[in-house]
Amino acid sequence: MSKVFVNIGLSLDGYMAPEGMSIENWDRPDYKNWGAKWGTLMSWILKQQYFRESLKFGPGGETGPVNDMLRNTMERSGAGIMGKRMFDAGERSWPEEAPFHTPVYVLTHEKREPWVRPGGTTFHFFNDGPASALEKARESAGGRDIRISGGADVIQQYLNMGVIDELEIALAPVLFGSGRRLFENLHEAVPQFRVDKVLNTPDATHLRYVRA
């Protein structure tokens, strides 16, 4: 059976996104300095050869264990789930060939026809709740795993449902001080996890947690 896993970047003080990083301020990265903070959080991925190839940024990039880890994350994914806020930002910043190459289910209260992109990504807009979206993602994943990309509120919903099997977290040495925290609004009886793998680099510590 396919696994459900979270794959995110996280600041040292537990934020997924800095304060000010919103669709309203997308063209103002200097607002509360969110652009520089986000750039530091995700600097590790911009250096990887696999990421550069996937987004057609041109040749070059680092190879090695982090690049292999990134490749494995993408290749194991048969479907994705994300929230509307994350999609709205990505719709403005992803290239025409969006970097998922799978069906992606967007949790939203709005109705919209599927958005088909070159390269195999199709965004489906789901307003029947997280459980229904997960069921549909399992059906379309073809036995591969389901990747939950964010945002924080979406991850919290699936943690509270007790369906997440793994957490892949790139913990960057940057302090945001404010923003959207990952581990908030959780029920007391959420599943427990254990450390399965640690990969240290100057830009981030890559942690994989699995259900205890």
PDB file of C-alpha atoms in Angstrom:
ATOM      1  CA  MET A   1       0.000   0.000   0.000  1.00  0.00           C
ATOM      2  CA  SER A   2       1.256   3.458  -0.830  1.00  0.00           C
ATOM      3  CA  LYS A   3       2.613   5.654   1.959  1.00  0.00           C
ATOM      4  CA  VAL A   4       1.622   9.209   2.804  1.00  0.00           C
ATOM      5  CA  PHE A   5       4.592  11.479   3.423  1.00  0.00           C
ATOM      6  CA  VAL A   6       5.260  15.141   4.099  1.00  0.00           C
ATOM      7  CA  ASN A   7       8.125  16.843   2.268  1.00  0.00           C
ATOM      8  CA  ILE A   8       8.940  20.400   3.358  1.00  0.00           C
ATOM      9  CA  GLY A   9      11.536  22.976   4.330  1.00  0.00           C
ATOM     10  CA  LEU A  10      11.456  24.288   7.887  1.00  0.00           C
ATOM     11  CA  SER A  11      13.184  27.130   9.717  1.00  0.00           C
ATOM     12  CA  LEU A  12      15.187  26.436  12.860  1.00  0.00           C
ATOM     13  CA  ASP A  13      12.390  27.948  14.956  1.00  0.00           C
ATOM     14  CA  GLY A  14       9.700  25.828  13.334  1.00  0.00           C
ATOM     15  CA  TYR A  15       8.184  28.013  10.601  1.00  0.00           C
ATOM     16  CA  MET A  16       7.308  26.780   7.130  1.00  0.00           C
ATOM     17  CA  ALA A  17       6.949  30.294   5.730  1.00  0.00           C
ATOM     18  CA  PRO A  18       8.056  33.715   7.013  1.00  0.00           C
ATOM     19  CA  GLU A  19       5.657  36.461   7.967  1.00  0.00           C
ATOM     20  CA  GLY A  20       4.684  38.554   4.961  1.00  0.00           C
ATOM     21  CA  MET A  21       4.957  35.710   2.448  1.00  0.00           C
ATOM     22  CA  SER A  22       1.481  35.854   0.958  1.00  0.00           C
ATOM     23  CA  ILE A  23      -0.074  36.235  -2.447  1.00  0.00           C
ATOM     24  CA  GLU A  24      -0.818  39.889  -1.603  1.00  0.00           C
ATOM     25  CA  ASN A  25       2.903  40.556  -1.133  1.00  0.00           C
ATOM     26  CA  TRP A  26       4.205  38.229  -3.825  1.00  0.00           C
ATOM     27  CA  ASP A  27       5.611  41.109  -5.860  1.00  0.00           C
ATOM     28  CA  ARG A  28       7.137  42.719  -2.760  1.00  0.00           C
ATOM     29  CA  PRO A  29       9.784  40.286  -1.496  1.00  0.00           C
ATOM     30  CA  ASP A  30      11.291  43.101   0.578  1.00  0.00           C
ATOM     31  CA  TYR A  31       8.108  43.264   2.678  1.00  0.00           C
ATOM     32  CA  LYS A  32       9.194  42.078   6.138  1.00  0.00           C
ATOM     33  CA  ASN A  33      12.201  40.689   4.256  1.00  0.00           C
ATOM     34  CA  TRP A  34      10.244  37.545   3.399  1.00  0.00           C
ATOM     35  CA  GLY A  35      12.029  37.014   0.072  1.00  0.00           C
ATOM     36  CA  ALA A  36      15.499  36.805   1.630  1.00  0.00           C
ATOM     37  CA  LYS A  37      14.253  34.573   4.423  1.00  0.00           C
ATOM     38  CA  TRP A  38      12.563  32.207   1.990  1.00  0.00           C
ATOM     39  CA  GLY A  39      15.653  32.187  -0.203  1.00  0.00           C
ATOM     40  CA  THR A  40      17.810  31.127   2.743  1.00  0.00           C
ATOM     41  CA  LEU A  41      15.333  28.421   3.718  1.00  0.00           C
ATOM     42  CA  MET A  42      15.336  26.873   0.250  1.00  0.00           C
ATOM     43  CA  SER A  43      18.874  27.672  -0.908  1.00  0.00           C
ATOM     44  CA  TRP A  44      19.903  24.020  -0.664  1.00  0.00           C
ATOM     45  CA  ILE A  45      17.431  22.828  -3.286  1.00  0.00           C
ATOM     46  CA  LEU A  46      18.376  25.472  -5.846  1.00  0.00           C
ATOM     47  CA  LYS A  47      21.882  24.010  -5.977  1.00  0.00           C
ATOM     48  CA  GLN A  48      20.856  20.449  -6.805  1.00  0.00           C
ATOM     49  CA  GLN A  49      21.329  19.103 -10.298  1.00  0.00           C
ATOM     50  CA  TYR A  50      18.063  17.156 -10.268  1.00  0.00           C
ATOM     51  CA  PHE A  51      16.047  20.232  -9.267  1.00  0.00           C
ATOM     52  CA  ARG A  52      17.727  22.379 -11.910  1.00  0.00           C
ATOM     53  CA  GLU A  53      17.014  19.766 -14.569  1.00  0.00           C
ATOM     54  CA  SER A  54      13.382  19.358 -13.455  1.00  0.00           C
ATOM     55  CA  LEU A  55      12.705  23.088 -13.693  1.00  0.00           C
ATOM     56  CA  LYS A  56      14.866  23.498 -16.799  1.00  0.00           C
ATOM     57  CA  PHE A  57      17.181  25.998 -15.103  1.00  0.00           C
ATOM     58  CA  GLY A  58      20.061  24.850 -17.255  1.00  0.00           C
ATOM     59  CA  PRO A  59      23.033  22.526 -16.804  1.00  0.00           C
ATOM     60  CA  GLY A  60      25.129  22.227 -13.693  1.00  0.00           C
ATOM     61  CA  GLY A  61      24.270  21.766 -10.071  1.00  0.00           C
ATOM     62  CA  GLU A  62      25.481  19.550  -7.277  1.00  0.00           C
ATOM     63  CA  THR A  63      25.356  15.776  -7.309  1.00  0.00           C
ATOM     64  CA  GLY A  64      25.727  13.494  -4.324  1.00  0.00           C
ATOM     65  CA  PRO A  65      23.558  12.293  -1.440  1.00  0.00           C
ATOM     66  CA  VAL A  66      21.280  15.335  -1.273  1.00  0.00           C
ATOM     67  CA  ASN A  67      20.663  15.238  -5.008  1.00  0.00           C
ATOM     68  CA  ASP A  68      19.949  11.488  -4.766  1.00  0.00           C
ATOM     69  CA  MET A  69      17.552  12.111  -1.881  1.00  0.00           C
ATOM     70  CA  LEU A  70      15.685  14.729  -3.895  1.00  0.00           C
ATOM     71  CA  ARG A  71      15.451  12.428  -6.893  1.00  0.00           C
ATOM     72  CA  ASN A  72      14.067   9.623  -4.719  1.00  0.00           C
ATOM     73  CA  THR A  73      11.460  11.944  -3.220  1.00  0.00           C
ATOM     74  CA  MET A  74      10.166  12.922  -6.627  1.00  0.00           C
ATOM     75  CA  GLU A  75      10.326   9.468  -8.178  1.00  0.00           C
ATOM     76  CA  ARG A  76       8.483   7.783  -5.313  1.00  0.00           C
ATOM     77  CA  SER A  77       5.607  10.267  -5.620  1.00  0.00           C
ATOM     78  CA  GLY A  78       2.568   9.127  -7.571  1.00  0.00           C
ATOM     79  CA  ALA A  79       0.250  11.945  -6.491  1.00  0.00           C
ATOM     80  CA  GLY A  80       0.426  15.126  -4.449  1.00  0.00           C
ATOM     81  CA  ILE A  81      -1.763  17.144  -2.100  1.00  0.00           C
ATOM     82  CA  MET A  82      -1.450  20.834  -1.259  1.00  0.00           C
ATOM     83  CA  GLY A  83      -3.499  23.743   0.025  1.00  0.00           C
ATOM     84  CA  LYS A  84      -4.964  26.589  -1.998  1.00  0.00           C
ATOM     85  CA  ARG A  85      -2.543  29.178  -0.563  1.00  0.00           C
ATOM     86  CA  MET A  86       0.446  27.155  -1.725  1.00  0.00           C
ATOM     87  CA  PHE A  87      -1.129  26.617  -5.134  1.00  0.00           C
ATOM     88  CA  ASP A  88      -1.884  30.324  -5.585  1.00  0.00           C
ATOM     89  CA  ALA A  89       1.769  31.196  -4.981  1.00  0.00           C
ATOM     90  CA  GLY A  90       2.981  28.398  -7.218  1.00  0.00           C
ATOM     91  CA  GLU A  91       0.631  29.318 -10.035  1.00  0.00           C
ATOM     92  CA  ARG A  92       2.486  32.633 -10.236  1.00  0.00           C
ATOM     93  CA  SER A  93       6.002  31.270  -9.852  1.00  0.00           C
ATOM     94  CA  TRP A  94       6.207  27.728 -11.281  1.00  0.00           C
ATOM     95  CA  PRO A  95       7.393  27.356 -14.865  1.00  0.00           C
ATOM     96  CA  GLU A  96       4.929  26.217 -17.508  1.00  0.00           C
ATOM     97  CA  GLU A  97       6.036  22.641 -16.876  1.00  0.00           C
ATOM     98  CA  ALA A  98       5.173  22.494 -13.179  1.00  0.00           C
ATOM     99  CA  PRO A  99       7.676  20.488 -11.105  1.00  0.00           C
ATOM    100  CA  PHE A 100       5.409  17.644  -9.915  1.00  0.00           C
ATOM    101  CA  HIS A 101       4.741  15.457 -12.969  1.00  0.00           C
ATOM    102  CA  THR A 102       1.827  13.736 -11.190  1.00  0.00           C
ATOM    103  CA  PRO A 103      -1.788  14.511 -10.364  1.00  0.00           C
ATOM    104  CA  VAL A 104      -1.922  17.126  -7.574  1.00  0.00           C
ATOM    105  CA  TYR A 105      -5.038  17.602  -5.442  1.00  0.00           C
ATOM    106  CA  VAL A 106      -5.554  21.157  -4.200  1.00  0.00           C
ATOM    107  CA  LEU A 107      -7.711  21.538  -1.082  1.00  0.00           C
ATOM    108  CA  THR A 108      -9.985  24.509  -1.652  1.00  0.00           C
ATOM    109  CA  HIS A 109     -13.493  25.837  -1.095  1.00  0.00           C
ATOM    110  CA  GLU A 110     -13.680  27.032  -4.685  1.00  0.00           C
ATOM    111  CA  LYS A 111     -14.767  25.154  -7.783  1.00  0.00           C
ATOM    112  CA  ARG A 112     -12.457  25.090 -10.766  1.00  0.00           C
ATOM    113  CA  GLU A 113     -11.847  22.778 -13.700  1.00  0.00           C
ATOM    114  CA  PRO A 114      -8.620  20.710 -13.649  1.00  0.00           C
ATOM    115  CA  TRP A 115      -5.562  22.636 -14.790  1.00  0.00           C
ATOM    116  CA  VAL A 116      -3.408  20.502 -17.088  1.00  0.00           C
ATOM    117  CA  ARG A 117       0.258  21.456 -17.431  1.00  0.00           C
ATOM    118  CA  PRO A 118       2.954  20.108 -19.768  1.00  0.00           C
ATOM    119  CA  GLY A 119       5.080  17.313 -18.348  1.00  0.00           C
ATOM    120  CA  GLY A 120       2.370  15.282 -16.640  1.00  0.00           C
ATOM    121  CA  THR A 121       1.155  17.598 -13.859  1.00  0.00           C
ATOM    122  CA  THR A 122      -2.603  18.087 -13.547  1.00  0.00           C
ATOM    123  CA  PHE A 123      -4.032  20.139 -10.688  1.00  0.00           C
ATOM    124  CA  HIS A 124      -7.412  18.953  -9.431  1.00  0.00           C
ATOM    125  CA  PHE A 125      -9.375  21.307  -7.181  1.00  0.00           C
ATOM    126  CA  PHE A 126     -11.035  19.424  -4.348  1.00  0.00           C
ATOM    127  CA  ASN A 127     -13.666  20.913  -2.064  1.00  0.00           C
ATOM    128  CA  ASP A 128     -14.906  17.701  -0.428  1.00  0.00           C
ATOM    129  CA  GLY A 129     -12.378  17.740   2.420  1.00  0.00           C
ATOM    130  CA  PRO A 130      -8.957  16.201   3.121  1.00  0.00           C
ATOM    131  CA  ALA A 131     -10.141  12.606   3.542  1.00  0.00           C
ATOM    132  CA  SER A 132     -11.821  12.595   0.142  1.00  0.00           C
ATOM    133  CA  ALA A 133      -8.762  14.165  -1.494  1.00  0.00           C
ATOM    134  CA  LEU A 134      -6.506  11.522   0.036  1.00  0.00           C
ATOM    135  CA  GLU A 135      -8.755   8.738  -1.205  1.00  0.00           C
ATOM    136  CA  LYS A 136      -8.634  10.154  -4.728  1.00  0.00           C
ATOM    137  CA  ALA A 137      -4.845  10.602  -4.520  1.00  0.00           C
ATOM    138  CA  ARG A 138      -4.428   6.945  -3.525  1.00  0.00           C
ATOM    139  CA  GLU A 139      -6.516   5.870  -6.506  1.00  0.00           C
ATOM    140  CA  SER A 140      -4.424   7.885  -8.957  1.00  0.00           C
ATOM    141  CA  ALA A 141      -0.977   7.188  -7.443  1.00  0.00           C
ATOM    142  CA  GLY A 142      -0.676   3.778  -9.136  1.00  0.00           C
ATOM    143  CA  GLY A 143       0.876   2.162  -6.060  1.00  0.00           C
ATOM    144  CA  ARG A 144       3.421   4.927  -5.553  1.00  0.00           C
ATOM    145  CA  ASP A 145       3.395   7.239  -2.540  1.00  0.00           C
ATOM    146  CA  ILE A 146       1.361  10.383  -1.833  1.00  0.00           C
ATOM    147  CA  ARG A 147       3.344  13.538  -1.157  1.00  0.00           C
ATOM    148  CA  ILE A 148       1.853  16.307   0.981  1.00  0.00           C
ATOM    149  CA  SER A 149       3.673  19.534   0.178  1.00  0.00           C
ATOM    150  CA  GLY A 150       1.915  22.035   2.463  1.00  0.00           C
ATOM    151  CA  GLY A 151       0.986  24.452   3.691  1.00  0.00           C
ATOM    152  CA  ALA A 152       1.119  24.095   7.434  1.00  0.00           C
ATOM    153  CA  ASP A 153      -2.650  23.928   7.938  1.00  0.00           C
ATOM    154  CA  VAL A 154      -2.982  21.109   5.388  1.00  0.00           C
ATOM    155  CA  ILE A 155      -0.223  19.098   7.061  1.00  0.00           C
ATOM    156  CA  GLN A 156      -1.859  19.663  10.450  1.00  0.00           C
ATOM    157  CA  GLN A 157      -5.144  18.289   9.147  1.00  0.00           C
ATOM    158  CA  TYR A 158      -3.499  15.081   7.933  1.00  0.00           C
ATOM    159  CA  LEU A 159      -1.455  14.704  11.123  1.00  0.00           C
ATOM    160  CA  ASN A 160      -4.671  14.988  13.132  1.00  0.00           C
ATOM    161  CA  MET A 161      -6.248  12.347  10.887  1.00  0.00           C
ATOM    162  CA  GLY A 162      -3.372  10.011  11.769  1.00  0.00           C
ATOM    163  CA  VAL A 163      -2.608   9.098   8.146  1.00  0.00           C
ATOM    164  CA  ILE A 164       0.946  10.434   7.707  1.00  0.00           C
ATOM    165  CA  ASP A 165       3.581   7.697   7.596  1.00  0.00           C
ATOM    166  CA  GLU A 166       6.740   9.778   7.132  1.00  0.00           C
ATOM    167  CA  LEU A 167       8.021  13.327   7.579  1.00  0.00           C
ATOM    168  CA  GLU A 168      10.830  14.550   5.340  1.00  0.00           C
ATOM    169  CA  ILE A 169      12.080  17.867   6.726  1.00  0.00           C
ATOM    170  CA  ALA A 170      14.919  20.042   5.446  1.00  0.00           C
ATOM    171  CA  LEU A 171      15.778  22.013   8.594  1.00  0.00           C
ATOM    172  CA  ALA A 172      17.585  25.205   7.572  1.00  0.00           C
ATOM    173  CA  PRO A 173      19.791  27.247   9.957  1.00  0.00           C
ATOM    174  CA  VAL A 174      17.643  30.372   9.667  1.00  0.00           C
ATOM    175  CA  LEU A 175      15.392  32.021  12.281  1.00  0.00           C
ATOM    176  CA  PHE A 176      12.149  33.594  11.066  1.00  0.00           C
ATOM    177  CA  GLY A 177      10.768  34.796  14.390  1.00  0.00           C
ATOM    178  CA  SER A 178       7.224  34.784  13.010  1.00  0.00           C
ATOM    179  CA  GLY A 179       5.217  33.315  10.161  1.00  0.00           C
ATOM    180  CA  ARG A 180       3.307  30.077   9.692  1.00  0.00           C
ATOM    181  CA  ARG A 181       4.344  27.403  12.162  1.00  0.00           C
ATOM    182  CA  LEU A 182       4.228  23.752  11.238  1.00  0.00           C
ATOM    183  CA  PHE A 183       3.344  22.056  14.521  1.00  0.00           C
ATOM    184  CA  GLU A 184       0.311  23.975  15.747  1.00  0.00           C
ATOM    185  CA  ASN A 185      -3.348  23.057  16.199  1.00  0.00           C
ATOM    186  CA  LEU A 186      -2.529  19.395  16.738  1.00  0.00           C
ATOM    187  CA  HIS A 187      -4.652  16.937  18.677  1.00  0.00           C
ATOM    188  CA  GLU A 188      -3.197  15.298  21.751  1.00  0.00           C
ATOM    189  CA  ALA A 189      -3.297  11.833  20.196  1.00  0.00           C
ATOM    190  CA  VAL A 190      -1.341  12.510  16.992  1.00  0.00           C
ATOM    191  CA  PRO A 191       0.942   9.668  15.828  1.00  0.00           C
ATOM    192  CA  GLN A 192       4.484   9.515  17.177  1.00  0.00           C
ATOM    193  CA  PHE A 193       7.572   9.350  14.948  1.00  0.00           C
ATOM    194  CA  ARG A 194      11.174   8.197  15.228  1.00  0.00           C
ATOM    195  CA  VAL A 195      14.266   9.416  13.399  1.00  0.00           C
ATOM    196  CA  ASP A 196      15.064   7.173  10.437  1.00  0.00           C
ATOM    197  CA  LYS A 197      17.774   9.148   8.625  1.00  0.00           C
ATOM    198  CA  VAL A 198      19.860  12.306   9.099  1.00  0.00           C
ATOM    199  CA  LEU A 199      21.916  13.987   6.387  1.00  0.00           C
ATOM    200  CA  ASN A 200      23.878  17.084   7.431  1.00  0.00           C
ATOM    201  CA  THR A 201      24.944  19.825   4.991  1.00  0.00           C
ATOM    202  CA  PRO A 202      25.905  23.477   5.566  1.00  0.00           C
ATOM    203  CA  ASP A 203      22.600  24.684   4.075  1.00  0.00           C
ATOM    204  CA  ALA A 204      20.185  22.295   5.824  1.00  0.00           C
ATOM    205  CA  THR A 205      19.935  19.189   7.964  1.00  0.00           C
ATOM    206  CA  HIS A 206      17.777  16.674   6.132  1.00  0.00           C
ATOM    207  CA  LEU A 207      15.699  14.578   8.515  1.00  0.00           C
ATOM    208  CA  ARG A 208      13.413  11.668   7.780  1.00  0.00           C
ATOM    209  CA  TYR A 209      10.998  10.561  10.478  1.00  0.00           C
ATOM    210  CA  VAL A 210       8.875   7.414  10.234  1.00  0.00           C
ATOM    211  CA  ARG A 211       5.911   6.284  12.298  1.00  0.00           C
ATOM    212  CA  ALA A 212       7.077   4.798  15.587  1.00  0.00           C
TER     213      ALA A 212
END
